[in-house]
Short mmCIF file of C-alpha atoms in Angstrom, two decimals:
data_model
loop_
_atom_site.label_atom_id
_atom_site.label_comp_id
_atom_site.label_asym_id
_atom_site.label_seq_id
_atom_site.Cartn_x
_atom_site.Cartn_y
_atom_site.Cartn_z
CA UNK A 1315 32.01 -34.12 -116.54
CA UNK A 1316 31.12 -31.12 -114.93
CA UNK A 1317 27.84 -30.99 -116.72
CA UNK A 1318 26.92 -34.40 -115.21
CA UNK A 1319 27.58 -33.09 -111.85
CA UNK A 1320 25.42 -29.74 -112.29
CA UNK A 1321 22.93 -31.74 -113.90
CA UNK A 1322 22.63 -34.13 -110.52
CA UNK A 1323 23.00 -31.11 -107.92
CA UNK A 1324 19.80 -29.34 -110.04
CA UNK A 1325 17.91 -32.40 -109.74
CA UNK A 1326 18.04 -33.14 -106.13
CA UNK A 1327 17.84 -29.99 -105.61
CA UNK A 1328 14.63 -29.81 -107.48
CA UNK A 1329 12.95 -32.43 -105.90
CA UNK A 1330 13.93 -31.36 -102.24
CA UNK A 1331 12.44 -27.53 -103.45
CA UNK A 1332 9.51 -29.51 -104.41
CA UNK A 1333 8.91 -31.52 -101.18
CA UNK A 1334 9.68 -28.80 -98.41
CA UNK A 1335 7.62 -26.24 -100.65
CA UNK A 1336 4.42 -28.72 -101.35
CA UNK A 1337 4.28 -29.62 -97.55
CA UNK A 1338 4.18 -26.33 -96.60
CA UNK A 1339 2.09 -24.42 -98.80
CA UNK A 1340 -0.94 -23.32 -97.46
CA UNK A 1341 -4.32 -24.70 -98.39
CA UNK A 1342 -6.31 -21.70 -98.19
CA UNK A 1343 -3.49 -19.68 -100.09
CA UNK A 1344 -3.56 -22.32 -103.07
CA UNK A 1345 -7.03 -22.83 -102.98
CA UNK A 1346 -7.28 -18.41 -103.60
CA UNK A 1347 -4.60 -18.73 -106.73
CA UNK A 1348 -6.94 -21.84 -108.27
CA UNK A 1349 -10.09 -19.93 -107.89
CA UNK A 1350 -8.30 -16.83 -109.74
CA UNK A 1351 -7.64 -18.85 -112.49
CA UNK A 1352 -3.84 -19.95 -111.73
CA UNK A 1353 -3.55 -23.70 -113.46
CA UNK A 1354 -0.94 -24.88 -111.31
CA UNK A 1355 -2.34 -23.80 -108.54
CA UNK A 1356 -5.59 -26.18 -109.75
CA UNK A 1357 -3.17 -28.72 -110.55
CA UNK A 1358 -1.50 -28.74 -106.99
CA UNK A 1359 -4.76 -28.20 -105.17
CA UNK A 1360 -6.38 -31.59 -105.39
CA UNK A 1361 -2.45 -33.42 -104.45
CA UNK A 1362 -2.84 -31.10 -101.19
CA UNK A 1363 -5.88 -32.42 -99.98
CA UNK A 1364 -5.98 -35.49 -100.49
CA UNK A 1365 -3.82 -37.77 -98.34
CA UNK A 1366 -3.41 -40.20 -100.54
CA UNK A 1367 -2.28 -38.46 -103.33
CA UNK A 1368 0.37 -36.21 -101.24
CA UNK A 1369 2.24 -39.12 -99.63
CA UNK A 1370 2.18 -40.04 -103.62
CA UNK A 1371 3.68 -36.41 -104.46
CA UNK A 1372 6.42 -36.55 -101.46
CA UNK A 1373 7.28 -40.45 -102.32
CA UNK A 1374 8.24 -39.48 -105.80
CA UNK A 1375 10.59 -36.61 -104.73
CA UNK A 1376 11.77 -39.03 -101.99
CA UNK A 1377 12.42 -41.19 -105.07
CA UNK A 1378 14.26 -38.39 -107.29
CA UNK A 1379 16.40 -37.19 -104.42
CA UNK A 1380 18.05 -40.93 -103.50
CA UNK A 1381 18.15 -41.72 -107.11
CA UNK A 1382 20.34 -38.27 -108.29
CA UNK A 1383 21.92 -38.82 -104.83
CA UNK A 1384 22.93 -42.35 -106.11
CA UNK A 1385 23.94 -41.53 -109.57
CA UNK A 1386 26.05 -38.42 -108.88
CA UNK A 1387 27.99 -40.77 -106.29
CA UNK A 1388 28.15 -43.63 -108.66
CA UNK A 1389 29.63 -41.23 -111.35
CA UNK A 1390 32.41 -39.53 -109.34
CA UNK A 1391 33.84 -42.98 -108.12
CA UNK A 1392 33.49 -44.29 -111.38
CA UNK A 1393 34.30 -41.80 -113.75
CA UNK A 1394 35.61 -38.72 -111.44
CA UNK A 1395 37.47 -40.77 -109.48
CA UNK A 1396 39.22 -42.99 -112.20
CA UNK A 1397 40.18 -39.81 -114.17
CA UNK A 1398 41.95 -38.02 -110.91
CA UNK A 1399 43.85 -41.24 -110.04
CA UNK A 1400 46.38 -41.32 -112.46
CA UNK A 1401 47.43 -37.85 -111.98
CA UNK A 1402 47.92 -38.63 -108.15
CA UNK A 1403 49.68 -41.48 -109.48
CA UNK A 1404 51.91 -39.43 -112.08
CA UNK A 1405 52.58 -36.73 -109.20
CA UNK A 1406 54.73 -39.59 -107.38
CA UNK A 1407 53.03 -39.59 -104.20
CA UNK A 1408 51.25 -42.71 -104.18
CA UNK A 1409 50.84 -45.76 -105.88
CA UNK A 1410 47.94 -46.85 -108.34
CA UNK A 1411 45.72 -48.64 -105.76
CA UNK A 1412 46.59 -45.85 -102.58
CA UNK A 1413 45.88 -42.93 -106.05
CA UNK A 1414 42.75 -44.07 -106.37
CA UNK A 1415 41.30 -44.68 -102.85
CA UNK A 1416 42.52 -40.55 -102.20
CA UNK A 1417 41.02 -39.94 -105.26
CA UNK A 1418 37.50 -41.86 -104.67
CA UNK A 1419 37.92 -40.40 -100.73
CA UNK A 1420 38.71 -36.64 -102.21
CA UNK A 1421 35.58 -36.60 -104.83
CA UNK A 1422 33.31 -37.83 -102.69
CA UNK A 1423 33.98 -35.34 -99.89
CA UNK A 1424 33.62 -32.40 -102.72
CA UNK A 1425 30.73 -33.93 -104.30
CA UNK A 1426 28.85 -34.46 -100.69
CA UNK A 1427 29.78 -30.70 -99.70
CA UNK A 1428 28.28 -29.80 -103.12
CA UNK A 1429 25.34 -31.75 -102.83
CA UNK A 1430 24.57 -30.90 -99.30
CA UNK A 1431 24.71 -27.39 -99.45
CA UNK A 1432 23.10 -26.08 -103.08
CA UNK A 1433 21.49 -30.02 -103.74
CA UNK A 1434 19.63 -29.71 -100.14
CA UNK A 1435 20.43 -26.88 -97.86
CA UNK A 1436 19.55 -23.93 -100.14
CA UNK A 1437 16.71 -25.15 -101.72
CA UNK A 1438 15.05 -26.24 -97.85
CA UNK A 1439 15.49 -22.54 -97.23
CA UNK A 1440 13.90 -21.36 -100.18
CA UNK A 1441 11.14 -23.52 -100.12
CA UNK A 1442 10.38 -22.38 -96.45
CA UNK A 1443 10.37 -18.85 -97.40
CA UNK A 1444 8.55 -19.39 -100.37
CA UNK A 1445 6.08 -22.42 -100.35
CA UNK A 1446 3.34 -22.02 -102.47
CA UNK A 1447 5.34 -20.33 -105.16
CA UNK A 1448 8.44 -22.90 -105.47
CA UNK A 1449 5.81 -25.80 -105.29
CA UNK A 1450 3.70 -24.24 -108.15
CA UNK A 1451 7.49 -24.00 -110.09
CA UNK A 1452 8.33 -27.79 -109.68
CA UNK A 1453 4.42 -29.45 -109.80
CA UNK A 1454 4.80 -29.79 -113.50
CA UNK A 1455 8.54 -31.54 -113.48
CA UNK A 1456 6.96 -33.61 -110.31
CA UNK A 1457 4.28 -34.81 -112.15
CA UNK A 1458 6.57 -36.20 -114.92
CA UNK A 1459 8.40 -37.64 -111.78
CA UNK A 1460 5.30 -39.20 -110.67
CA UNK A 1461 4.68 -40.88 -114.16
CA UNK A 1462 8.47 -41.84 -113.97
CA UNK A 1463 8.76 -43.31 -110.93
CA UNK A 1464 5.43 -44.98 -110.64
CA UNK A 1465 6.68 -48.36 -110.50
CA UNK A 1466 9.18 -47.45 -107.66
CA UNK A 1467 6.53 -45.87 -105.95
CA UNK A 1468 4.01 -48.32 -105.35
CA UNK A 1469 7.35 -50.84 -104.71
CA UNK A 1470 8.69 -48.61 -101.68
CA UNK A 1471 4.79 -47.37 -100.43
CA UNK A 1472 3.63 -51.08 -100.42
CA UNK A 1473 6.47 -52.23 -98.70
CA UNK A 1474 6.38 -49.74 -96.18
CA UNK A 1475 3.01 -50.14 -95.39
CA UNK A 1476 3.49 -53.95 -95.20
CA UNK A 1477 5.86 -53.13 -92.09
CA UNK A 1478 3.45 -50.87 -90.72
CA UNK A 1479 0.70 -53.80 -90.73
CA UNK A 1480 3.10 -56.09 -89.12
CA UNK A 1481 3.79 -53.81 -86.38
CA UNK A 1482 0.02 -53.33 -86.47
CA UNK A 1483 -0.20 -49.71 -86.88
CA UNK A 1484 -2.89 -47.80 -89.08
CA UNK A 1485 -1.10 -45.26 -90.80
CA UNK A 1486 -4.97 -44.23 -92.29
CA UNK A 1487 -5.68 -42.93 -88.64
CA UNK A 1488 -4.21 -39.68 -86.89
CA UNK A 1489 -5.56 -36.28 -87.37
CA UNK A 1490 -6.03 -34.05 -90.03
CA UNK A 1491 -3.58 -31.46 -90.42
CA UNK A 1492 -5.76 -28.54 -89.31
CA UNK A 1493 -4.45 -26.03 -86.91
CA UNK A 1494 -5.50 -26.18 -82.81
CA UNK A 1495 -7.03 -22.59 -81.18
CA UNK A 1496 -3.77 -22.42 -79.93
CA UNK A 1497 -2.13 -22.58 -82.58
CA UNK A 1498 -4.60 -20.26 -84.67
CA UNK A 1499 -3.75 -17.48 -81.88
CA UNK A 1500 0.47 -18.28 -82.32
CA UNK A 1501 -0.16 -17.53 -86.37
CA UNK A 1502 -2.10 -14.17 -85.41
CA UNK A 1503 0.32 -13.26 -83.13
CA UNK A 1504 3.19 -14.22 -86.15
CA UNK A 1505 0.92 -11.90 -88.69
CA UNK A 1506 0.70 -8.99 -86.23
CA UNK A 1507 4.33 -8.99 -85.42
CA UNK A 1508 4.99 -9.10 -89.25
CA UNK A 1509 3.21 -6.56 -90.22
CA UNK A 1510 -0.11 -8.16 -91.93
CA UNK A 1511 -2.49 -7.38 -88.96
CA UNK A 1512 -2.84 -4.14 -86.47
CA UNK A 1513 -3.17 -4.70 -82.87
CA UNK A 1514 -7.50 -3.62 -83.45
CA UNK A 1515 -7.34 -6.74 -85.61
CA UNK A 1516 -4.92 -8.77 -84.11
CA UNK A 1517 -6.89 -8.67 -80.29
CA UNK A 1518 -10.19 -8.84 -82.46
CA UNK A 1519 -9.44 -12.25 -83.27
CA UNK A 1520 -7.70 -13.47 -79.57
CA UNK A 1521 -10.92 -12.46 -78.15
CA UNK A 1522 -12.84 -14.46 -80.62
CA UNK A 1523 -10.07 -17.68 -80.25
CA UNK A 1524 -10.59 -16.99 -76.11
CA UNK A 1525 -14.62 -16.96 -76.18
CA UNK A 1526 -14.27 -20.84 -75.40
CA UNK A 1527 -12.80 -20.49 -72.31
CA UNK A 1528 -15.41 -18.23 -70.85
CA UNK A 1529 -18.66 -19.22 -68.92
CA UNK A 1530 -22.15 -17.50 -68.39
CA UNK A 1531 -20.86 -16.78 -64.99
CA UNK A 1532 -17.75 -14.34 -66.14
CA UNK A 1533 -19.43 -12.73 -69.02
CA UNK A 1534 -23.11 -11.74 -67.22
CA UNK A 1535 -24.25 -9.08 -65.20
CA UNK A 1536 -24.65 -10.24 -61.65
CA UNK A 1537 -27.79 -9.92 -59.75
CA UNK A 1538 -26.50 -7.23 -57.94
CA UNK A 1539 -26.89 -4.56 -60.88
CA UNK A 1540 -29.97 -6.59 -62.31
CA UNK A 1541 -32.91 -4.62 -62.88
CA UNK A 1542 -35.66 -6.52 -62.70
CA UNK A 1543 -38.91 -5.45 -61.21
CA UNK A 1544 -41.95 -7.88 -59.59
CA UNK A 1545 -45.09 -8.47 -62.24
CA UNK A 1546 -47.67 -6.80 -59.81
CA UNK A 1547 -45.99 -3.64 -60.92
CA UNK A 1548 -47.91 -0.84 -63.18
CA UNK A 1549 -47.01 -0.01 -66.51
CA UNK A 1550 -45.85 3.22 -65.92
CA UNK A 1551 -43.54 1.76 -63.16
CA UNK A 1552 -41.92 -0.25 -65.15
CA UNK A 1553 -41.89 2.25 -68.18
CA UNK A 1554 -40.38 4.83 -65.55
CA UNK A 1555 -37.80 2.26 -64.19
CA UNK A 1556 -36.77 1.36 -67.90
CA UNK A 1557 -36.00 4.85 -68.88
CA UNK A 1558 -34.19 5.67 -65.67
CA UNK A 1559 -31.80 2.97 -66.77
CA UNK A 1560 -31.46 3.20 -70.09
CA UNK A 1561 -32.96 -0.18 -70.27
CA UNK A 1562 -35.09 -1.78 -73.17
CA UNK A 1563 -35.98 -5.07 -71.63
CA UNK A 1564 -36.94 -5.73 -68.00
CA UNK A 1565 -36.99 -8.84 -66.62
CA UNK A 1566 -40.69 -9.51 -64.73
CA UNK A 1567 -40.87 -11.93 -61.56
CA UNK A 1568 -43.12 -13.43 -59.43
CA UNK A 1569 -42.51 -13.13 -55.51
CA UNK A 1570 -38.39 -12.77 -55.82
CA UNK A 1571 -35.90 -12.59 -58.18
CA UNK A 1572 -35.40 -16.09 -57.72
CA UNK A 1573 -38.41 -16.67 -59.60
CA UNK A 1574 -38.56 -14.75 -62.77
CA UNK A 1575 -41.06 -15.76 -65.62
CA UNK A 1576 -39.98 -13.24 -68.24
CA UNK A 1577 -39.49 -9.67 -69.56
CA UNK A 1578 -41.65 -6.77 -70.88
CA UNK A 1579 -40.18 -4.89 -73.49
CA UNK A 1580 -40.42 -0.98 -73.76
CA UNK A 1581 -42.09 -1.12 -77.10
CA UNK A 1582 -44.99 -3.60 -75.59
CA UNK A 1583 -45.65 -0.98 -72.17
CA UNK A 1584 -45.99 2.07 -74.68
CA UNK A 1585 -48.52 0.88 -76.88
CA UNK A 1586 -50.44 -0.20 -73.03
CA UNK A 1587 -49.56 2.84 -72.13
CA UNK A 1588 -51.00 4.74 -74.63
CA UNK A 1589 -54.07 2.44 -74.39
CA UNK A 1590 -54.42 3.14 -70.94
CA UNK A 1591 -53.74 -0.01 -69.85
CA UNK A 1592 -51.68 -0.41 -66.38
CA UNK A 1593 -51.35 -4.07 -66.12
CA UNK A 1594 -48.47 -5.22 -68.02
CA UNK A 1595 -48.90 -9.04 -67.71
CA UNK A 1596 -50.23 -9.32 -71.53
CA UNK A 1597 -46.82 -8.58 -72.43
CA UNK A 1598 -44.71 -10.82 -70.64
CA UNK A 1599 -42.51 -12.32 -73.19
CA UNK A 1600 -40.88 -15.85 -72.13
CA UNK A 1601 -37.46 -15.64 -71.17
CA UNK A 1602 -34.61 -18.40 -71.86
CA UNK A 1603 -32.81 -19.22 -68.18
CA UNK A 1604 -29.38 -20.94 -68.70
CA UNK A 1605 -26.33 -22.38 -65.74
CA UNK A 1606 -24.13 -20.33 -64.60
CA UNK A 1607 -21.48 -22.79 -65.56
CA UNK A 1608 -22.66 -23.00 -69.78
CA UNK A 1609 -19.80 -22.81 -71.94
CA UNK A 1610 -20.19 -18.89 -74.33
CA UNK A 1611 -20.22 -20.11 -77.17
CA UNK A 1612 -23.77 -22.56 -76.57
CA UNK A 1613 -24.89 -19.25 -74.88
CA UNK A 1614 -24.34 -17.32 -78.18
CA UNK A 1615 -25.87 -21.01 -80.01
CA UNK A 1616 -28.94 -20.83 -77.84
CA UNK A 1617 -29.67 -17.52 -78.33
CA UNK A 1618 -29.44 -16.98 -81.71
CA UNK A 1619 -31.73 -20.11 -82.50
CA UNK A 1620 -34.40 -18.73 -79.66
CA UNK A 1621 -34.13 -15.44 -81.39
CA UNK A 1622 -33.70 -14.19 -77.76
CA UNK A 1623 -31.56 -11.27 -76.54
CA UNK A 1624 -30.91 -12.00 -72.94
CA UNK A 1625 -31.21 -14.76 -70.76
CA UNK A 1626 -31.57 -15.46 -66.73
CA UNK A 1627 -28.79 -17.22 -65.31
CA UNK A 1628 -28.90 -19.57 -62.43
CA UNK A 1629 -26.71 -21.29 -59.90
CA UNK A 1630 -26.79 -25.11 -58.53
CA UNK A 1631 -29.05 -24.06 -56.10
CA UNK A 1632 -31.42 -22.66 -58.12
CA UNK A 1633 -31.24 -18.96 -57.51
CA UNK A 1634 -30.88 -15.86 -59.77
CA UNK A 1635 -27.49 -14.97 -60.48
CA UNK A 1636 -27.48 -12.51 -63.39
CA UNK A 1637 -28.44 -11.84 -67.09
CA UNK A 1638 -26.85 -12.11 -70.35
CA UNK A 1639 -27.17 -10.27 -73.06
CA UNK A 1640 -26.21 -10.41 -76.52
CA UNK A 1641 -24.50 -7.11 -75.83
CA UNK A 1642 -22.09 -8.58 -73.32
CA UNK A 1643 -21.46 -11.49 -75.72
CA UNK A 1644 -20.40 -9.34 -79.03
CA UNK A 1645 -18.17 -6.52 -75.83
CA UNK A 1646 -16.14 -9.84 -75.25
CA UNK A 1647 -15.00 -9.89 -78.67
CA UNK A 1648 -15.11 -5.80 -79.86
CA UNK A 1649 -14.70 -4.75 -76.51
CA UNK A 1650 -16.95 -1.95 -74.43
CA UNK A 1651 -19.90 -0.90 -76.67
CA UNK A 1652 -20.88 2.35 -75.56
CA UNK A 1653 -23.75 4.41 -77.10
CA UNK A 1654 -25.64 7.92 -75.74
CA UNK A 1655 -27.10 6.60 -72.63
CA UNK A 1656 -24.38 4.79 -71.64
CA UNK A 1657 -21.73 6.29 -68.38
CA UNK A 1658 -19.44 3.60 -67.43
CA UNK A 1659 -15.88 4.76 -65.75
CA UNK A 1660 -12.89 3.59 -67.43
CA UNK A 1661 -11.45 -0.25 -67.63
CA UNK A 1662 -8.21 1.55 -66.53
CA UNK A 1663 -6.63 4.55 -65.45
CA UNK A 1664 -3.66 5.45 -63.77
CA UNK A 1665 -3.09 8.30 -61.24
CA UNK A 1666 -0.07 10.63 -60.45
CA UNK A 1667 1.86 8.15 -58.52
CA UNK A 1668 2.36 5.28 -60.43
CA UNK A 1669 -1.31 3.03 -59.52
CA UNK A 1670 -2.87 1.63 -61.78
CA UNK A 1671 -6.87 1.68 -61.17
CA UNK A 1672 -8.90 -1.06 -62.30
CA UNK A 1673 -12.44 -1.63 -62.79
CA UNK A 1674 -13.44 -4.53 -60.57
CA UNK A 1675 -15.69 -6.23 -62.89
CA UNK A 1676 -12.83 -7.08 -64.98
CA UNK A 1677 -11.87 -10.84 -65.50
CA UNK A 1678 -8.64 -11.68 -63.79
CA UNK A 1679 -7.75 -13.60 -66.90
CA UNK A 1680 -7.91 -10.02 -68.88
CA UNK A 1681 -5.61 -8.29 -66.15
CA UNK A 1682 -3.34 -11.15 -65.82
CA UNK A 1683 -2.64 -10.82 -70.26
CA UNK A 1684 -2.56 -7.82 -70.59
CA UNK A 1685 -0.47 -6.66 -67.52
CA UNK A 1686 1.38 -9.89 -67.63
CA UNK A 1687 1.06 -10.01 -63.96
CA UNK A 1688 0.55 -14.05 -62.47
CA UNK A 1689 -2.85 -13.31 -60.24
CA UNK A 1690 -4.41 -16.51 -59.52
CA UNK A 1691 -7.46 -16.77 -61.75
CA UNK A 1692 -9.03 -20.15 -59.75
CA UNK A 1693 -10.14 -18.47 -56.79
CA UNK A 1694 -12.78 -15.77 -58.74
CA UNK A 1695 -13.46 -14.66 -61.77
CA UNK A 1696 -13.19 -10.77 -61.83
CA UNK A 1697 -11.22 -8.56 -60.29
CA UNK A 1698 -13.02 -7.54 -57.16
CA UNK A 1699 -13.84 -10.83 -56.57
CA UNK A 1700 -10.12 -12.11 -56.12
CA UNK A 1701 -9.67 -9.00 -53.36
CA UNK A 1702 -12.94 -9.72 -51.86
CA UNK A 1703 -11.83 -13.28 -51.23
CA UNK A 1704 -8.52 -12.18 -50.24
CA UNK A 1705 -9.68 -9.78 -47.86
CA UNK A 1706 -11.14 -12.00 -45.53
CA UNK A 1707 -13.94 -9.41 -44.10
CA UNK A 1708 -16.73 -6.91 -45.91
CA UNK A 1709 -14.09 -5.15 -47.71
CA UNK A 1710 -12.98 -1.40 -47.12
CA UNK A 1711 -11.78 1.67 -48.97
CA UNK A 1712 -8.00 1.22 -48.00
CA UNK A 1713 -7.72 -2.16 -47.47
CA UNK A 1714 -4.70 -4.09 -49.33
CA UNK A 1715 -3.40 -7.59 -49.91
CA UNK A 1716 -0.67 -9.53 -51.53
CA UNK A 1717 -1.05 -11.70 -54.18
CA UNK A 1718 0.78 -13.70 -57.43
CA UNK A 1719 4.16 -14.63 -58.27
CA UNK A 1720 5.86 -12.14 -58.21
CA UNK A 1721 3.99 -10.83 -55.53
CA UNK A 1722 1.51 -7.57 -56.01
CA UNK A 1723 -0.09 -5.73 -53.46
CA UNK A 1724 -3.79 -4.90 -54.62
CA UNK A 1725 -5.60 -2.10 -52.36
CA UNK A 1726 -9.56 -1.61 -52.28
CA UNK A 1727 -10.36 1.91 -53.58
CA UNK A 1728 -14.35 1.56 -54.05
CA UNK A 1729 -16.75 -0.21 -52.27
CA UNK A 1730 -20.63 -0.35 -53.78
CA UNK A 1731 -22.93 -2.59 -51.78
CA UNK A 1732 -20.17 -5.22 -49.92
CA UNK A 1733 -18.87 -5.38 -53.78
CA UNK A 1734 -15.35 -4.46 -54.65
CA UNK A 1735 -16.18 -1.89 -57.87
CA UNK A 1736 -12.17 -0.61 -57.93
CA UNK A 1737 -8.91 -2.07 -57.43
CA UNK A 1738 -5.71 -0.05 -57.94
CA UNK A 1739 -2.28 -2.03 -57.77
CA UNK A 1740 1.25 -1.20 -58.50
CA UNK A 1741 3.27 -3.68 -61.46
CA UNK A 1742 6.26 -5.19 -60.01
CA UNK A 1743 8.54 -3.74 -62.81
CA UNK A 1744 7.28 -0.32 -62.44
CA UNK A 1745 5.86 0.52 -65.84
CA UNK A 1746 2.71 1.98 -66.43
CA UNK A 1747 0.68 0.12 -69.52
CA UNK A 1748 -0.79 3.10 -72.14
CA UNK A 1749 -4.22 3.74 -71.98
CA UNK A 1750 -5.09 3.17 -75.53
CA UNK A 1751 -3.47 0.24 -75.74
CA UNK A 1752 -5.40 -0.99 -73.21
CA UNK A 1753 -8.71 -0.21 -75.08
CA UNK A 1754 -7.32 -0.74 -78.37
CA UNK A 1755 -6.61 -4.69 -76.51
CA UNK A 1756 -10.00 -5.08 -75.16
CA UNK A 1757 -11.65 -3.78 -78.79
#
């Protein structure tokens, strides 16, 4: 008797293991054991994929769950039941009929708490914790079940996709179970707070999962720190004004900036150079111009197939705005790339008092995550754009305003050209954000 009962709790058990665990093992995770050589893991891979053959899978355990559901109830009414009866009966305190309606009522209460807590409950919560392993355990047993049931199977699938079709829904449409950006970024975020990725690798791939929210216009250099220089210039102009600014490229134009045609590159005005050759318009390479407004990730598409480095970008009207280099592109995912030549101040520093001081350049979006502050990130891109707007006049050293929810008070501490360079603010809770995390965030 009590074998019988075991027997049913194991089963259902076994086939709950087996449908929590096969739904959610990972693909890519199965897909590594089958390539290793794991047979299981090759015999589970294909039910995974496949649609089809996974409602399949989960119909049979669907199958072996109500079925050892319905036999372990059937057996302690009709055998459990009918043997506890009499000796209710025998104790005097009720009759036969009342003996065996407590004893149908008592058995089925014990077998239920039985069966819902090691025939369902336990075996969910292994499954969870270990999917790909329990469903590599029970994918032999379910494929006997498969075989088994096969019959019932197509019976119950058939006749629930006969309702669907009179309701007139397509259960061959929806979409595939693949994971959103968003949801891509929650996992990292899961991995790095469990252990399995740093905070280098974890904000390595969030910048990668955020490159398709950027534009040309928040990634490039704007025209006011463009170096560019008009065609009619000499060779050694231009090869002077490269190496004053570290530059490899210079962008060549014809009249104004609004009208570039291309760039010389360093390599090209040496060999004139050393030919003695001052006019540099045999070298003018074309150069690709893109809207200020194109999505990142068709600027990083459109360069790599041009085989270009930078490109011009341009607003509605027409006019230069900036350039974009590949540089910038690969800093917004591995953050500032600095070599020899290069003397930029700090993203961030913070002084004696308590401030904060912030490059202006940066993106709002970048001060608002990391400083969980709530700036509003639709009236400019960077930084010193949101205080220049704010401001309401040219801006000046000492000059402060109030914005987000809660509120902060943002002061102007550099000014370079009517452009807003430095920003230093207070956080509303007080706390001053480390350094290195900072960097280690933005790398």
């Amino acid at each position: 008797m009590t074998v019988a009962v075991i027997l049913m709790i194991a089963a259902n058990a076994l086939y709950v293991a087996a449908e929590f665990a096969t739904v959610s093992a990972r693909k890519s995770r199965l897909n590594q054991m089958a390539v290793s050589g794991n047979r299981w893991a090759k015999m589970l891979l294909p039910v995974v994929e496949d649609k089809d053959a996974l409602d399949h899978y989960v119909a049979a355990c669907q199958v072996g769950i109500t079925l050892s559901s319905l036999v372990l109830g059937a057996y302690g009414q009709n055998v459990i039941a009918v043997a506890l009866a009499p000796l209710l009966a025998e104790w005097g305190f009720f009759g036969d009929v009342v003996a065996f309606s407590v004893a149908t009522t008592l058995v089925l209460i014990v077998l239920t708490t039985l069966q819902v807590m090691l025939g369902e409950l336990l075996p969910k919560s292994i499954a969870l914790q270990n999917p790909e392993r329990l469903a590599l355990l029970t994918v032999v047993p379910l494929r006997w079940s498969q075989l088994l049931f096969r019959p019932l199977i197509w019976l119950l699938n058939g006749s629930g996709n006969l309702i669907l079709k009179v309701f007139n829904i397509d259960f061959h449409e929806g979409e595939e179970s693949v994971h959103s950006p968003e949801e891509i970024e929650l996992l990292v975020s899961e991995s790095h707070e469990g252990g399995v990725l740093d905070v280098q690798e974890q904000q390595l791939l969030r910048n990668a999962l955020h490159l398709r929210q950027l534009i040309a216009r928040q990634v490039m250099i704007p025209r006011t720190r463009l170096i560019a220089a008009p065609i009619s210039r000499r060779v050694d102009d231009l090869l002077r004004l490269a190496t004053d600014h570290g530059k490899t490229r210079i962008p060549v134009y014809e009249t104004n900036i609004d009208n570039i045609i291309g760039f010389v590159h360093i390599k090209d005005l040496f060999r004139l150079h050393l030919a003695g050759e001052q006019d540099p318009q045999a070298v003018v390479r074309p150069v690709e111009q893109i809207p200020e407004t194109l999505p990142i990730l068709q600027v990083w598409d459109r360069l790599n197939r041009k085989h270009q480095y930078l490109a011009i970008v341009f607003d509605e009207y027409g006019g230069t705005v900036g350039v974009i280099t590949f540089e910038d592109l690969i800093e917004e995912i591995f953050g500032e790339v600095q070599d020899e030549f290069d003397v930029e101040a700090p993203l961030m520093t913070a002084d004696d008092t308590g401030r904060i001081h912030l490059r202006g350049e940066l993106l709002v979006a970048d001060v608002n995550d990391y400083l969980d502050l709530k700036l509003p990130e639709d009236r400019a891109d960077t930084l010193g754009g949101l205080v220049f707007n704010a401001v309401g006049h040219l801006p000046e050293p000492g000059d402060e305003v109030t914005l987000g929810t809660p509120e902060v008070k943002l002061r102007v501490e550099t000014v370079e050209h009517h452009q807003v360079t430095e920003v230093s603010l207070l956080r509303p809770d007080g706390d001053l954000p480390h350094v290195e995390e900072w960097e280690a965030r933005r790398a």
